[in-house]
């Protein structure tokens, strides 16, 4: 083979690997989109069901239909070069098959369910299955990236690449938003949203906004008092712990100032206004009962 | 549905950090308190190699490398902490998890802090860290800048500064609740609406933070490198914001996204329900794992 042909072969190998990486970029984008919707499916099935149906249609059509067969060809050649990796490769191929089966079942269930069904137990089961699919898909993708993508270009030769590289001419629909909008209009509209909201999967239990604010204010108040208590203790604990005899006690007692006994801006040794007022009232009532009444 | 772990974190944040920010604590005391809290964050697992050898001129920095074969991707992470302090262990643990999920190497920069080194010292350190990564041979299209809170502000400021100096821009930016508005802010919006709801932050001592960060140069509060919400975002790379609907900083992210999209920059915002500020770094909550997975997805999308 001439050097020109060899260079061309390397270039097509690099382009093939680049395409696999771009497929993973599209897959990551789709997994993130599904993950962002799934926990709200039970509360907003009418709005989210059509988007999820299209998302799984995309996964089945492109990722399982084109991307995984490309990877399977790559893995098959790596298996020939590195038999030690046979087990991991077999597991990844099995994950491709299992993932495709689960995606097909989810697509079918999502399309067949009514919005009311998705609000109930059936919806919760579907959500759990989608979350499990997402977890496996992400892990699977990371394993492929870590183990094989980095090694493939090093261990395969031009004969291997000639077998692997087979331009099916099909591009990821996510690469062109106009094409995506034609084939998957709901998905395209979803990707165009300026903001996404995560969480809020259930209606909040009947605590009014005002009650909620009052609870938070009380928490802040008692949190503040707790800190004041800590500060008061910290200011005086060392002095009290240092007391070993009468002389130390005298020294500790004389070093106490109103500042070291401050709690919420007031010296704790000073009687409160309430105590002074009540005490003076009682005293006055005893001294001059009639006059005071 | 907010998990019980996050609810607990909300309560603890309200009773500790929020109280510290509401009270007039000295910077030294605040740093001491944070050091005590840091004991509850775990160490990075052995599958991440930490290299502290390569420092920056004025500050420490670390390389985090996952054992499981990282790709060419690199994340430059700028920790938060109101420009005066930082949760060193929590940020390191967060970056380790993100590197693992994205198969990337991480560069954690402990930029100089105020009040000892007021603006622009911290931003200069971040710029040096970025330049150092480029000089080491990393292509800008493999590089991401990330930051939480004050780190998010610095990440945005760094993007603006890179663009202004015509230094090649990174592939994208991950911005988690950036404190992007240093001005007094509007008298309505999330800073008012969420003043009670925010489980961590309180702006009662905002003036003090401004004074400490800017030193004598308080007139700089409207400069885009200090308040990136006021910057011109033309030409910046894709940006991904995560913020909670109960944060006082919610509008900072919203405004940044609006400005970015207005000039054609791809910017996305995720608004999470009732999360505490910086929840991505709270490793014991399931929402943290989910947020990190989504950040890793974004990295993979923009650097296949």
mmCIF file of N, CA and C in Angstrom, chain A residues 29-80:
data_model
loop_
_atom_site.group_PDB
_atom_site.id
_atom_site.type_symbol
_atom_site.label_atom_id
_atom_site.label_comp_id
_atom_site.label_asym_id
_atom_site.label_seq_id
_atom_site.Cartn_x
_atom_site.Cartn_y
_atom_site.Cartn_z
ATOM 1 N N UNK A 29 -26.715 14.143 25.097
ATOM 2 C CA UNK A 29 -27.714 15.219 25.040
ATOM 3 C C UNK A 29 -29.117 14.652 25.243
ATOM 4 N N UNK A 30 -29.364 13.506 24.611
ATOM 5 C CA UNK A 30 -30.700 12.915 24.724
ATOM 6 C C UNK A 30 -30.945 12.376 26.137
ATOM 7 N N UNK A 31 -29.922 11.747 26.721
ATOM 8 C CA UNK A 31 -30.092 11.221 28.084
ATOM 9 C C UNK A 31 -30.356 12.372 29.056
ATOM 10 N N UNK A 32 -29.667 13.492 28.848
ATOM 11 C CA UNK A 32 -29.882 14.641 29.740
ATOM 12 C C UNK A 32 -31.299 15.182 29.567
ATOM 13 N N UNK A 33 -31.771 15.191 28.325
ATOM 14 C CA UNK A 33 -33.133 15.687 28.084
ATOM 15 C C UNK A 33 -34.164 14.780 28.757
ATOM 16 N N UNK A 34 -33.984 13.469 28.601
ATOM 17 C CA UNK A 34 -34.940 12.528 29.206
ATOM 18 C C UNK A 34 -34.881 12.641 30.725
ATOM 19 N N UNK A 35 -33.661 12.686 31.252
ATOM 20 C CA UNK A 35 -33.484 12.789 32.705
ATOM 21 C C UNK A 35 -34.166 14.038 33.263
ATOM 22 N N UNK A 36 -34.150 15.117 32.476
ATOM 23 C CA UNK A 36 -34.773 16.360 32.933
ATOM 24 C C UNK A 36 -36.291 16.314 32.936
ATOM 25 N N UNK A 37 -36.846 15.371 32.173
ATOM 26 C CA UNK A 37 -38.313 15.313 32.078
ATOM 27 C C UNK A 37 -38.924 14.252 32.984
ATOM 28 N N UNK A 38 -38.145 13.205 33.230
ATOM 29 C CA UNK A 38 -38.770 11.984 33.730
ATOM 30 C C UNK A 38 -39.439 12.152 35.100
ATOM 31 N N UNK A 39 -38.845 12.962 35.985
ATOM 32 C CA UNK A 39 -39.444 13.058 37.318
ATOM 33 C C UNK A 39 -40.707 13.922 37.331
ATOM 34 N N UNK A 40 -40.998 14.591 36.210
ATOM 35 C CA UNK A 40 -42.235 15.378 36.140
ATOM 36 C C UNK A 40 -43.299 14.676 35.302
ATOM 37 N N UNK A 41 -42.980 13.467 34.845
ATOM 38 C CA UNK A 41 -43.930 12.757 33.977
ATOM 39 C C UNK A 41 -45.261 12.510 34.687
ATOM 40 N N UNK A 42 -45.177 12.180 35.971
ATOM 41 C CA UNK A 42 -46.403 11.858 36.698
ATOM 42 C C UNK A 42 -47.290 13.081 36.939
ATOM 43 N N UNK A 43 -46.671 14.292 36.943
ATOM 44 C CA UNK A 43 -47.489 15.492 37.198
ATOM 45 C C UNK A 43 -47.877 16.217 35.907
ATOM 46 N N UNK A 44 -47.058 16.051 34.863
ATOM 47 C CA UNK A 44 -47.375 16.735 33.592
ATOM 48 C C UNK A 44 -47.344 15.746 32.425
ATOM 49 N N UNK A 45 -48.117 14.667 32.502
ATOM 50 C CA UNK A 45 -48.018 13.652 31.438
ATOM 51 C C UNK A 45 -48.442 14.181 30.071
ATOM 52 N N UNK A 46 -49.424 15.064 30.059
ATOM 53 C CA UNK A 46 -49.917 15.573 28.780
ATOM 54 C C UNK A 46 -48.830 16.280 27.980
ATOM 55 N N UNK A 47 -48.007 17.071 28.687
ATOM 56 C CA UNK A 47 -46.968 17.835 27.993
ATOM 57 C C UNK A 47 -45.737 16.985 27.694
ATOM 58 N N UNK A 48 -45.412 16.058 28.594
ATOM 59 C CA UNK A 48 -44.127 15.361 28.470
ATOM 60 C C UNK A 48 -44.208 14.039 27.707
ATOM 61 N N UNK A 49 -45.371 13.405 27.722
ATOM 62 C CA UNK A 49 -45.475 12.097 27.059
ATOM 63 C C UNK A 49 -45.063 12.153 25.576
ATOM 64 N N UNK A 50 -45.577 13.134 24.785
ATOM 65 C CA UNK A 50 -45.181 13.152 23.367
ATOM 66 C C UNK A 50 -43.679 13.347 23.162
ATOM 67 N N UNK A 51 -43.049 14.153 24.044
ATOM 68 C CA UNK A 51 -41.600 14.385 23.903
ATOM 69 C C UNK A 51 -40.836 13.102 24.210
ATOM 70 N N UNK A 52 -41.257 12.408 25.263
ATOM 71 C CA UNK A 52 -40.565 11.168 25.628
ATOM 72 C C UNK A 52 -40.755 10.087 24.570
ATOM 73 N N UNK A 53 -41.940 10.042 23.979
ATOM 74 C CA UNK A 53 -42.183 9.061 22.908
ATOM 75 C C UNK A 53 -41.194 9.307 21.762
ATOM 76 N N UNK A 54 -41.023 10.581 21.399
ATOM 77 C CA UNK A 54 -40.076 10.899 20.314
ATOM 78 C C UNK A 54 -38.632 10.631 20.747
ATOM 79 N N UNK A 55 -38.335 10.900 22.022
ATOM 80 C CA UNK A 55 -36.964 10.661 22.503
ATOM 81 C C UNK A 55 -36.602 9.180 22.376
ATOM 82 N N UNK A 56 -37.524 8.304 22.761
ATOM 83 C CA UNK A 56 -37.223 6.866 22.658
ATOM 84 C C UNK A 56 -37.249 6.395 21.211
ATOM 85 N N UNK A 57 -38.056 7.040 20.390
ATOM 86 C CA UNK A 57 -38.041 6.707 18.953
ATOM 87 C C UNK A 57 -36.663 7.041 18.376
ATOM 88 N N UNK A 58 -36.116 8.189 18.784
ATOM 89 C CA UNK A 58 -34.771 8.574 18.322
ATOM 90 C C UNK A 58 -33.734 7.556 18.794
ATOM 91 N N UNK A 59 -33.800 7.192 20.070
ATOM 92 C CA UNK A 59 -32.816 6.239 20.611
ATOM 93 C C UNK A 59 -32.858 4.929 19.845
ATOM 94 N N UNK A 60 -34.079 4.463 19.592
ATOM 95 C CA UNK A 60 -34.219 3.180 18.886
ATOM 96 C C UNK A 60 -33.725 3.294 17.458
ATOM 97 N N UNK A 61 -34.111 4.380 16.816
ATOM 98 C CA UNK A 61 -33.796 4.521 15.396
ATOM 99 C C UNK A 61 -32.309 4.770 15.168
ATOM 100 N N UNK A 62 -31.759 5.771 15.852
ATOM 101 C CA UNK A 62 -30.368 6.120 15.539
ATOM 102 C C UNK A 62 -29.362 5.411 16.442
ATOM 103 N N UNK A 63 -29.497 5.596 17.750
ATOM 104 C CA UNK A 63 -28.454 5.072 18.639
ATOM 105 C C UNK A 63 -28.422 3.537 18.613
ATOM 106 N N UNK A 64 -29.588 2.896 18.731
ATOM 107 C CA UNK A 64 -29.588 1.432 18.696
ATOM 108 C C UNK A 64 -29.519 0.909 17.259
ATOM 109 N N UNK A 65 -30.060 1.684 16.310
ATOM 110 C CA UNK A 65 -30.121 1.193 14.931
ATOM 111 C C UNK A 65 -28.842 1.399 14.140
ATOM 112 N N UNK A 66 -28.104 2.484 14.389
ATOM 113 C CA UNK A 66 -26.902 2.763 13.591
ATOM 114 C C UNK A 66 -25.625 2.781 14.439
ATOM 115 N N UNK A 67 -25.710 3.452 15.605
ATOM 116 C CA UNK A 67 -24.481 3.638 16.392
ATOM 117 C C UNK A 67 -23.982 2.307 16.971
ATOM 118 N N UNK A 68 -24.852 1.548 17.572
ATOM 119 C CA UNK A 68 -24.403 0.297 18.192
ATOM 120 C C UNK A 68 -23.871 -0.721 17.184
ATOM 121 N N UNK A 69 -24.487 -0.893 16.013
ATOM 122 C CA UNK A 69 -23.871 -1.785 15.027
ATOM 123 C C UNK A 69 -22.448 -1.344 14.633
ATOM 124 N N UNK A 70 -22.221 -0.018 14.574
ATOM 125 C CA UNK A 70 -20.861 0.465 14.274
ATOM 126 C C UNK A 70 -19.904 0.026 15.386
ATOM 127 N N UNK A 71 -20.341 0.214 16.622
ATOM 128 C CA UNK A 71 -19.486 -0.183 17.743
ATOM 129 C C UNK A 71 -19.264 -1.687 17.757
ATOM 130 N N UNK A 72 -20.305 -2.442 17.449
ATOM 131 C CA UNK A 72 -20.167 -3.902 17.466
ATOM 132 C C UNK A 72 -19.085 -4.345 16.484
ATOM 133 N N UNK A 73 -19.020 -3.697 15.325
ATOM 134 C CA UNK A 73 -17.980 -4.041 14.350
ATOM 135 C C UNK A 73 -16.597 -3.729 14.924
ATOM 136 N N UNK A 74 -16.496 -2.593 15.595
ATOM 137 C CA UNK A 74 -15.215 -2.200 16.201
ATOM 138 C C UNK A 74 -14.804 -3.210 17.273
ATOM 139 N N UNK A 75 -15.749 -3.557 18.135
ATOM 140 C CA UNK A 75 -15.442 -4.464 19.249
ATOM 141 C C UNK A 75 -15.036 -5.840 18.732
ATOM 142 N N UNK A 76 -15.663 -6.254 17.654
ATOM 143 C CA UNK A 76 -15.361 -7.565 17.091
ATOM 144 C C UNK A 76 -13.886 -7.633 16.673
ATOM 145 N N UNK A 77 -13.388 -6.544 16.081
ATOM 146 C CA UNK A 77 -11.986 -6.546 15.650
ATOM 147 C C UNK A 77 -11.053 -6.458 16.852
ATOM 148 N N UNK A 78 -11.443 -5.687 17.862
ATOM 149 C CA UNK A 78 -10.597 -5.588 19.066
ATOM 150 C C UNK A 78 -10.511 -6.959 19.739
ATOM 151 N N UNK A 79 -11.611 -7.680 19.738
ATOM 152 C CA UNK A 79 -11.633 -9.018 20.350
ATOM 153 C C UNK A 79 -10.582 -9.927 19.670
ATOM 154 N N UNK A 80 -10.466 -9.783 18.351
ATOM 155 C CA UNK A 80 -9.481 -10.579 17.612
ATOM 156 C C UNK A 80 -8.053 -10.229 18.015
#
